[in-house]
Coordinates of C-alpha atoms and ligand atoms in Angstrom, one line a residue:
M1 CA 0.4 0.0 0.3
A2 CA 1.6 3.4 -0.9
D3 CA 2.2 5.8 1.4
K4 CA 0.7 9.0 0.5
Y5 CA 1.6 11.0 3.9
L6 CA 5.5 10.0 2.3
D7 CA 4.5 11.1 -0.6
L8 CA 3.0 14.3 0.8
V9 CA 6.0 15.9 2.9
N10 CA 7.8 15.1 -0.7
T11 CA 6.2 18.6 -2.1
P12 CA 6.9 21.8 -1.1
L13 CA 4.5 23.7 0.5
P14 CA 3.2 20.5 2.7
G15 CA 7.0 19.9 3.2
R16 CA 7.8 23.3 4.7
L17 CA 4.3 23.0 6.5
A18 CA 5.4 19.9 8.1
K19 CA 8.7 21.3 9.4
A20 CA 6.3 24.4 11.0
L21 CA 4.7 21.8 12.7
G22 CA 7.5 19.4 13.5
L23 CA 5.6 16.5 11.8
P24 CA 8.0 13.7 10.3
R25 CA 9.5 14.1 7.6
P26 CA 10.9 11.3 6.6
S27 CA 13.0 10.8 2.5
V28 CA 12.6 9.1 -0.2
L29 CA 14.7 6.2 0.2
R30 CA 17.9 5.5 -2.2
R31 CA 16.8 2.4 -3.3
Y32 CA 19.4 0.3 -5.8
T33 CA 19.2 0.9 -9.8
P34 CA 21.1 -1.8 -12.4
G35 CA 24.7 -0.3 -13.0
E36 CA 25.0 1.8 -10.0
A37 CA 28.0 3.9 -9.0
I38 CA 29.3 3.0 -5.8
A39 CA 29.4 6.5 -4.7
T40 CA 29.0 9.8 -7.0
R41 CA 31.1 11.9 -4.6
P42 CA 34.2 11.4 -2.7
V43 CA 34.0 8.4 0.1
L44 CA 35.6 9.4 3.2
V45 CA 38.1 6.7 5.0
A46 CA 38.4 8.3 8.7
G47 CA 40.6 5.7 11.0
S48 CA 44.3 5.4 10.9
G49 CA 46.1 1.9 10.8
S50 CA 46.8 -0.5 8.2
G51 CA 43.7 -1.5 8.1
A52 CA 42.0 1.6 7.3
D53 CA 44.8 2.0 4.7
A54 CA 44.5 -1.0 2.8
L55 CA 40.6 -0.5 2.5
A56 CA 41.1 3.1 1.3
E57 CA 43.6 1.2 -1.3
V58 CA 40.7 -1.5 -2.1
L59 CA 38.1 1.7 -2.4
L60 CA 40.7 3.3 -5.0
G61 CA 40.5 0.4 -7.1
W62 CA 36.7 0.6 -7.2
D63 CA 36.9 4.1 -8.9
V64 CA 35.9 5.9 -5.5
E65 CA 37.2 8.7 -5.0
V66 CA 39.0 8.3 -1.4
R67 CA 39.6 11.0 1.1
R68 CA 41.8 10.4 4.8
H69 CA 40.0 13.6 6.0
V70 CA 37.1 15.9 5.8
L71 CA 38.0 18.6 3.6
P72 CA 35.5 21.9 4.6
G73 CA 32.6 22.5 2.7
E74 CA 33.4 19.1 0.2
K75 CA 30.0 16.9 -0.1
L76 CA 30.4 12.8 0.9
S77 CA 28.5 10.0 -0.7
A78 CA 29.5 7.7 2.7
A79 CA 31.6 8.0 5.4
V80 CA 33.3 5.3 6.3
V81 CA 34.9 4.7 9.7
V82 CA 37.7 2.8 10.8
L83 CA 38.4 1.5 14.0
D84 CA 40.0 -2.1 14.2
A85 CA 43.0 -1.3 16.7
V86 CA 40.9 1.0 19.2
A87 CA 42.4 -0.5 22.4
A88 CA 41.0 1.7 24.8
P89 CA 37.6 4.5 24.7
A90 CA 39.7 6.9 24.6
D91 CA 40.9 5.9 21.2
L92 CA 37.9 6.6 20.1
A93 CA 37.6 10.3 19.9
G94 CA 39.8 10.9 17.0
P95 CA 38.2 9.3 14.8
M96 CA 34.6 9.2 15.9
L97 CA 34.7 13.2 16.1
E98 CA 35.8 13.4 12.1
L99 CA 32.6 10.9 11.7
G100 CA 30.5 13.5 13.2
Q101 CA 32.0 16.3 10.8
A102 CA 31.4 13.9 8.1
V103 CA 27.8 13.3 8.6
K104 CA 26.9 16.5 8.4
L105 CA 28.7 16.9 4.6
L106 CA 26.6 13.3 3.9
V107 CA 24.4 13.9 0.0
P108 CA 20.9 12.6 0.8
G109 CA 20.9 8.7 0.7
G110 CA 24.7 9.0 2.2
R111 CA 25.8 6.7 4.2
V112 CA 28.6 5.8 7.7
V113 CA 29.8 1.6 7.9
A114 CA 32.0 1.2 10.7
L115 CA 34.8 -1.2 10.5
F116 CA 35.5 -3.0 14.1
R117 CA 36.2 -5.9 16.0
S118 CA 34.0 -7.4 18.4
S119 CA 34.0 -7.4 21.8
A120 CA 33.6 -10.9 22.6
D121 CA 36.8 -11.9 20.8
T122 CA 39.0 -10.1 23.8
T123 CA 39.0 -10.3 27.2
D124 CA 40.5 -7.1 27.7
P125 CA 37.9 -4.9 29.7
A126 CA 39.3 -2.1 28.4
E127 CA 39.4 -3.2 24.7
A128 CA 36.1 -4.9 25.0
A129 CA 34.7 -1.5 26.5
A130 CA 36.4 0.8 23.8
R131 CA 34.2 -2.3 20.9
Q132 CA 31.3 -2.4 22.5
G133 CA 31.4 1.8 22.8
I134 CA 31.6 1.9 19.2
D135 CA 28.8 -0.3 19.5
G136 CA 26.0 2.2 20.9
A137 CA 28.2 5.3 19.6
I138 CA 26.9 4.2 15.5
R139 CA 23.3 2.9 16.9
S140 CA 22.9 6.7 18.0
V141 CA 24.5 7.6 15.0
A142 CA 21.9 5.9 12.8
H143 CA 19.1 8.2 14.8
E144 CA 20.9 11.3 13.9
V145 CA 21.6 11.3 10.3
R146 CA 18.6 12.5 8.2
W147 CA 17.4 12.4 4.5
G148 CA 17.6 8.6 4.2
A149 CA 20.8 8.5 4.9
T150 CA 21.6 5.4 7.0
A151 CA 24.6 3.9 9.3
N152 CA 25.5 0.4 9.8
G153 CA 28.4 -1.5 11.2
I154 CA 30.4 -4.8 9.6
I155 CA 32.2 -6.7 13.3
L156 CA 35.5 -8.6 12.4
R157 CA 35.5 -11.6 14.4
G158 CA 38.6 -13.6 14.6
D159 CA 41.3 -12.5 11.9
A160 CA 39.0 -11.8 9.2
A161 CA 40.9 -8.2 7.8
T162 CA 38.9 -4.9 6.6
T163 CA 39.6 -6.3 3.0
D164 CA 38.6 -10.6 3.7
P165 CA 36.7 -10.2 0.6
T166 CA 33.4 -10.8 3.0
T167 CA 33.7 -7.5 5.0
L168 CA 34.3 -5.8 1.2
G169 CA 31.1 -7.9 0.0
A170 CA 29.8 -6.6 3.7
L171 CA 30.8 -3.0 2.6
R172 CA 29.6 -2.8 -1.2
F173 CA 25.9 -3.9 0.2
F174 CA 26.0 -0.7 3.0
L175 CA 27.3 1.5 0.5
S176 CA 24.9 0.1 -2.5
G177 CA 20.8 1.3 -2.6
K178 CA 20.3 -2.3 -1.8
S179 CA 20.1 -1.9 1.9
A180 CA 18.1 1.2 1.8
Y181 CA 16.0 0.0 5.1
V182 CA 18.8 -1.7 6.6
D183 CA 20.1 0.9 9.5
G184 CA 21.9 0.7 12.9
Q185 CA 22.3 -2.8 12.3
F186 CA 25.9 -5.0 12.3
V187 CA 27.0 -7.5 11.0
E188 CA 29.7 -10.3 12.3
V189 CA 32.1 -11.1 9.5
S190 CA 34.8 -13.9 9.7
A191 CA 37.5 -15.0 7.6
T192 CA 36.0 -15.9 4.0
P193 CA 36.8 -19.7 4.1
A194 CA 39.9 -20.3 2.1
G195 CA 39.5 -22.7 -1.1
S196 CA 35.4 -22.0 -1.5
I197 CA 34.5 -21.6 -4.7
A198 CA 32.7 -18.6 -2.9
G199 CA 36.3 -17.0 -1.3
L200 CA 37.3 -16.7 -5.2
A201 CA 34.1 -15.7 -6.8
A202 CA 34.2 -12.6 -4.0
A203 CA 38.2 -11.9 -4.5
T204 CA 37.6 -10.3 -7.4
T205 CA 36.1 -7.9 -6.2
A206 CA 39.1 -7.3 -3.8
E207 CA 41.2 -6.6 -7.2
G208 CA 39.0 -3.4 -8.3
E209 CA 37.5 -5.6 -11.2
G210 CA 34.2 -5.3 -10.4
V211 CA 30.8 -7.0 -8.8
P212 CA 29.7 -9.0 -11.3
D213 CA 26.4 -8.2 -12.9
Q214 CA 24.9 -11.9 -12.0
P215 CA 26.0 -12.9 -8.5
L216 CA 23.7 -15.8 -8.7
A217 CA 24.3 -17.1 -12.5
G218 CA 24.1 -20.8 -12.6
R219 CA 22.7 -21.0 -9.0
T220 CA 19.2 -22.7 -8.4
A221 CA 17.0 -21.2 -5.6
V222 CA 13.9 -21.9 -4.3
V223 CA 11.8 -19.7 -2.3
T224 CA 9.0 -20.9 -0.4
G225 CA 5.6 -18.6 -0.4
A226 CA 7.0 -16.9 -3.7
A227 CA 3.2 -16.6 -4.6
R228 CA 2.9 -13.0 -3.3
G229 CA 4.1 -10.4 -0.9
I230 CA 7.8 -10.7 -0.4
G231 CA 8.2 -14.0 -1.3
A232 CA 7.5 -13.4 -4.9
K233 CA 9.6 -9.8 -4.9
I234 CA 12.8 -12.5 -3.6
A235 CA 12.2 -14.7 -6.6
E236 CA 12.5 -11.7 -8.5
V237 CA 15.7 -9.9 -7.6
L238 CA 17.4 -13.7 -6.9
A239 CA 15.8 -14.3 -10.6
R240 CA 17.7 -10.5 -11.4
D241 CA 20.9 -11.4 -10.4
G242 CA 20.7 -14.6 -12.5
A243 CA 19.3 -17.7 -10.5
R244 CA 16.9 -20.3 -11.5
V245 CA 13.9 -19.8 -9.6
V246 CA 12.1 -22.3 -8.0
A247 CA 9.0 -20.3 -7.0
L248 CA 7.1 -22.7 -4.7
D249 CA 3.8 -22.1 -2.9
V250 CA 0.5 -24.0 -1.5
P251 CA -1.8 -25.5 -4.9
A252 CA -4.9 -23.0 -3.2
A253 CA -2.1 -19.9 -4.9
G254 CA -1.3 -22.0 -7.7
E255 CA -2.8 -19.4 -10.3
Q256 CA -0.3 -16.7 -8.5
L257 CA 2.7 -19.1 -8.5
A258 CA 2.2 -19.7 -12.0
Q259 CA 2.4 -16.1 -13.2
V260 CA 5.0 -15.1 -10.4
A261 CA 7.4 -18.3 -11.9
N262 CA 6.3 -16.7 -15.6
R263 CA 7.7 -13.9 -15.0
V264 CA 11.2 -14.4 -13.4
G265 CA 11.4 -17.5 -16.1
G266 CA 11.5 -19.4 -13.3
T267 CA 9.2 -23.1 -12.7
A268 CA 6.2 -23.2 -10.1
L269 CA 6.1 -26.2 -7.0
Q270 CA 2.4 -26.3 -5.2
L271 CA 3.1 -27.5 -2.1
D272 CA 2.9 -27.0 1.1
I273 CA 5.8 -26.8 3.4
T274 CA 3.9 -28.8 6.4
A275 CA 3.9 -31.3 4.3
P276 CA 6.0 -34.9 5.3
D277 CA 7.8 -35.1 1.8
A278 CA 8.5 -31.5 1.2
A279 CA 11.8 -31.5 1.3
A280 CA 12.1 -34.7 -0.8
R281 CA 9.6 -32.9 -3.1
I282 CA 11.6 -29.8 -3.2
L283 CA 15.1 -31.6 -3.4
E284 CA 13.7 -33.6 -6.4
H285 CA 12.1 -31.3 -8.3
A286 CA 15.7 -29.1 -8.3
G287 CA 17.5 -31.9 -8.9
Q288 CA 15.3 -33.3 -11.9
R289 CA 15.2 -30.1 -13.1
F290 CA 18.4 -28.4 -12.4
G291 CA 20.7 -31.0 -11.4
M292 CA 21.5 -28.9 -7.9
L293 CA 19.7 -27.2 -5.1
D294 CA 21.8 -23.6 -3.9
I295 CA 20.3 -21.5 -2.1
V296 CA 17.0 -21.9 -0.1
V297 CA 14.8 -19.1 1.1
H298 CA 12.1 -20.3 3.9
N299 CA 10.4 -17.2 3.4
A300 CA 6.2 -19.0 3.6
G301 CA 4.5 -17.7 6.7
I302 CA 1.5 -17.1 8.8
T303 CA 0.3 -15.4 11.5
R304 CA -2.7 -16.3 13.8
D305 CA -3.2 -13.3 16.1
K306 CA -4.9 -13.6 19.5
L307 CA -4.0 -12.8 23.2
L308 CA -2.3 -15.7 25.2
A309 CA -5.4 -16.0 27.0
N310 CA -7.9 -16.6 24.6
M311 CA -5.8 -18.9 22.3
D312 CA -6.3 -22.1 21.3
A313 CA -4.5 -24.5 20.0
S314 CA -5.1 -25.1 16.4
R315 CA -3.9 -21.1 15.9
W316 CA -1.2 -21.9 18.2
D317 CA 0.0 -25.2 16.6
S318 CA -0.4 -23.7 12.8
V319 CA 1.9 -20.9 13.2
I320 CA 4.5 -22.7 15.5
A321 CA 4.4 -25.9 11.9
V322 CA 4.2 -23.5 9.9
N323 CA 7.0 -21.2 10.7
I324 CA 9.6 -23.0 12.5
A325 CA 8.6 -27.2 12.3
S326 CA 9.0 -27.4 8.5
Q327 CA 12.2 -25.3 8.2
L328 CA 14.0 -27.7 11.5
R329 CA 12.5 -31.0 9.3
M330 CA 13.7 -29.7 5.8
N331 CA 16.8 -28.1 6.5
E332 CA 18.2 -31.5 7.8
E333 CA 16.9 -33.0 5.0
F334 CA 18.2 -30.4 3.0
L335 CA 22.4 -30.8 4.6
A336 CA 22.0 -34.9 4.3
S337 CA 21.1 -34.9 0.4
P338 CA 23.3 -34.4 -2.4
V339 CA 21.8 -32.1 -4.3
F340 CA 22.2 -29.3 -1.8
S341 CA 25.2 -27.6 -2.7
D342 CA 29.1 -27.4 -0.8
T343 CA 28.5 -24.1 -0.8
G344 CA 25.0 -24.0 -0.2
R345 CA 22.4 -21.2 1.5
I346 CA 19.7 -21.2 3.7
I347 CA 18.2 -18.0 4.7
S348 CA 15.4 -17.4 6.8
L349 CA 12.5 -15.0 7.6
A350 CA 12.9 -13.9 10.7
S351 CA 10.6 -11.0 12.2
T352 CA 11.4 -8.2 14.6
S353 CA 8.2 -9.1 16.6
G354 CA 10.8 -12.3 17.1
I355 CA 13.1 -10.0 18.8
A356 CA 10.7 -7.3 20.6
G357 CA 7.9 -9.7 20.6
N358 CA 4.4 -7.8 19.8
R359 CA 0.4 -8.1 22.1
G360 CA -1.7 -11.0 20.6
Q361 CA 1.4 -13.0 18.6
S362 CA 3.1 -14.9 21.3
N363 CA 2.1 -17.4 18.5
Y364 CA 4.1 -16.2 15.9
A365 CA 6.4 -14.6 18.0
A366 CA 7.4 -18.1 19.5
S367 CA 7.9 -19.2 15.9
K368 CA 9.5 -16.1 14.5
A369 CA 12.9 -16.0 18.3
G370 CA 12.7 -19.8 16.7
V371 CA 14.6 -19.1 13.6
I372 CA 16.8 -17.2 15.1
G373 CA 17.8 -20.0 18.0
M374 CA 18.0 -22.4 14.6
V375 CA 19.7 -20.2 12.5
R376 CA 22.3 -19.5 15.5
A377 CA 22.6 -23.5 16.6
Q378 CA 22.6 -24.6 12.6
A379 CA 25.4 -21.8 11.8
A380 CA 28.0 -24.5 13.9
A381 CA 27.3 -27.1 11.5
F382 CA 28.3 -24.7 9.1
D383 CA 31.2 -23.0 9.9
G384 CA 34.8 -23.0 7.7
V385 CA 32.7 -24.9 5.4
G386 CA 31.0 -23.4 2.2
R387 CA 27.6 -22.8 3.0
T388 CA 25.9 -20.7 5.4
I389 CA 22.9 -19.9 7.6
N390 CA 21.2 -16.3 8.5
A391 CA 18.1 -15.1 9.1
V392 CA 16.9 -12.0 7.9
A393 CA 13.9 -10.2 10.2
P394 CA 12.3 -7.4 8.1
G395 CA 10.0 -4.7 10.6
F396 CA 7.5 -3.1 9.1
I397 CA 6.9 -3.7 5.4
E398 CA 4.6 -2.6 2.9
T399 CA 2.4 -6.0 1.9
D400 CA -1.2 -7.1 2.0
M401 CA -1.0 -8.5 5.0
T402 CA 0.4 -4.0 7.2
A403 CA -2.1 -3.3 4.6
K404 CA -4.6 -5.1 7.3
I405 CA -3.6 -3.0 10.1
P406 CA -5.9 -0.4 10.5
P407 CA -5.2 2.8 9.7
L408 CA -4.1 5.0 12.5
T409 CA -2.6 1.4 13.6
R410 CA -0.6 1.7 10.6
Q411 CA 0.7 5.6 10.0
V412 CA 2.3 5.3 13.6
A413 CA 3.7 1.9 12.9
R414 CA 5.4 3.7 10.2
R415 CA 6.9 6.5 11.2
L416 CA 8.4 3.9 14.6
S417 CA 12.1 3.9 12.5
S418 CA 14.6 6.3 12.5
L419 CA 13.5 6.3 9.1
Q420 CA 10.0 6.8 9.9
Q421 CA 8.7 5.4 6.7
G422 CA 7.8 0.7 6.1
G423 CA 10.5 -0.5 4.4
L424 CA 9.4 -2.0 0.6
P425 CA 9.3 -5.8 -0.4
V426 CA 12.3 -5.5 -2.0
D427 CA 14.0 -3.9 0.4
V428 CA 13.9 -7.4 2.0
A429 CA 14.7 -9.2 -0.9
E430 CA 17.6 -7.4 -1.5
T431 CA 18.8 -7.7 1.7
I432 CA 18.3 -12.1 0.8
A433 CA 20.3 -11.9 -2.5
F434 CA 23.3 -10.2 -0.4
L435 CA 23.1 -13.3 2.0
A436 CA 22.5 -15.3 -1.1
S437 CA 26.1 -14.9 -3.0
D438 CA 30.0 -15.6 -3.2
A439 CA 30.5 -11.8 -1.2
A440 CA 28.7 -13.5 2.4
A441 CA 30.5 -16.5 2.3
G442 CA 32.1 -15.1 5.9
I443 CA 28.5 -14.4 6.8
N444 CA 27.0 -16.9 9.3
G445 CA 24.5 -17.3 11.7
Q446 CA 23.3 -13.7 12.0
V447 CA 20.4 -12.2 12.0
V448 CA 20.1 -8.9 9.6
R449 CA 17.6 -7.0 10.5
V450 CA 15.3 -4.3 8.3
C451 CA 13.3 -2.6 9.6
G452 CA 14.8 1.5 9.0
Q453 CA 16.4 1.1 13.2
N454 CA 12.8 0.2 14.3
L455 CA 12.2 1.6 17.8
V456 CA 10.8 -1.3 18.9
G457 CA 13.2 -3.9 20.0
A458 CA 15.9 -2.4 19.3
Ligands
LIG501 P1 2.4 -13.2 2.9 O1 1.1 -13.7 3.5 O2 2.2 -12.2 2.0 O3 2.8 -14.0 2.3 C1 2.8 -15.2 2.5 C2 2.9 -16.3 1.6 O4 3.5 -17.7 2.1 C3 1.7 -16.9 0.9 O5 1.7 -16.9 0.1 C4 1.1 -18.1 1.3 O6 0.5 -18.7 0.0 C5 2.9 -18.6 2.0 N1 2.0 -20.0 2.7 C6 1.5 -19.8 3.7 N2 1.6 -20.9 4.4 C7 2.4 -22.0 3.6 C8 2.5 -23.5 3.6 N3 1.8 -24.0 4.8 N4 3.3 -23.4 2.7 C9 3.8 -22.8 1.1 N5 3.7 -21.6 0.5 C10 3.0 -21.3 2.7 O7 3.8 -12.6 4.0 P2 4.1 -11.3 3.7 O8 4.1 -10.1 4.1 O9 4.7 -11.6 2.0 O10 5.4 -12.2 4.4 C11 6.6 -13.3 4.0 C12 7.7 -14.1 5.2 O11 8.2 -12.4 5.9 C13 6.4 -14.0 6.1 O12 7.4 -15.2 7.4 C14 6.3 -13.0 7.3 O13 6.0 -13.8 8.6 C15 7.4 -12.1 7.6 N6 7.4 -10.9 7.9 C16 6.6 -9.9 7.2 C17 6.4 -9.1 7.9 C18 5.4 -8.0 6.9 O14 5.9 -6.9 6.9 N7 5.3 -8.5 5.5 C19 7.3 -8.4 8.8 C20 8.2 -8.9 9.3 C21 8.1 -10.9 9.0

């Protein structure tokens, strides 16, 4: 559903009126267009040390104008602050204050990206305080930046370098229009597994050879719940990126499903994912037609809202069955099958309701928090291998589901994020396509929120 208020405040007179009355003024977000430049203005790489120097070199290879310090009055596309060597909270002042000067110079839709090491990887209290401090500071910057700009962070785990292929993949994602609705978030990056196909393909980006137009070319992806909403958009974006898509949905949605499959040049699979043979049928379909299954997007989901006091067993059970139990069962079978690729990706849809809880959604929140638990636990089995499993947690996304929310509540829900608007299905789809790509080979067991820095459960 269109956000008419957003359209209105982006015209001159209503915009001025909203400003005078102190009303929210959401900006039109900078979203990805194929062939877009990584930056149209210079990019600041703040921070000293070899990690910052090496990263600045890589950006130069991407044909980006790099600045190591703010030049008064010069507009910036992005500010990348490299804080991988901080040892104590006092070390933060220099680069953070420089970042403060940079954010004033960001163009609309500008980007702030911080790179730093995990506080979980040190036992030194001062070092841990400094590292964790960056988390708080960058979340605050995300609240402060305006005109559709965002601030996010890349947390380097173990000995991952600032120029590791996955670090660079994540940086490209955050700098691009693909991350338009990802704000105030952090992804943890481990060193890209050596020798994986993924590592080799992503490495070319470090050498300045650019990113392939179709990073998923030759891959086969299954998207559950693909007949409409977010699932249909995921199918479209994965196909745009070169994947062969198996669009899956219940038989009752067969007509819409066929339309989606035709639109993306894929195949349709009518199937209820709660069926005991669901995984076997997916593997058979992908195996027979394409020889391999590389990407699984567990998108199908349902809500059956009721206060817990009024909840009946059928509402509870159906939500758990579709949203989490089916995935647990299918993942076991995918992992055990030779049809599921050695560099396979599983990406599961969680929800901010699973992080913060939501009135009337105890069953749904249990299932979506369950997805987060599943992804974190299963990641251990994938560690160091070419396969990954991650979750994406959308906030308020403009779909049929959220169009059913009463108008006033919907207006309020839209404004309750730093970006003061709902996201679009494409925002969720772009994040999933990134996690499915080689460039994300070192991202495993993560939950990436696509929520515009929703104020709920931040
Ligand atoms: P939707 O209701 O528009 O689409 C869900 C699709 O899943 C439908 O086509 C439906 O037929 C299919 N489906 C349901 N049960 C199935 C089953 N047993 N087997 C196969 N297919 C089945 O939902 P929407 O809004 O597109 O959401 C997609 C996912 O994103 C869901 O997992 C949802 O929980 C999650 N999500 C959505 C948010 C939003 O704001 N729309 C926010 C947070 C999470």
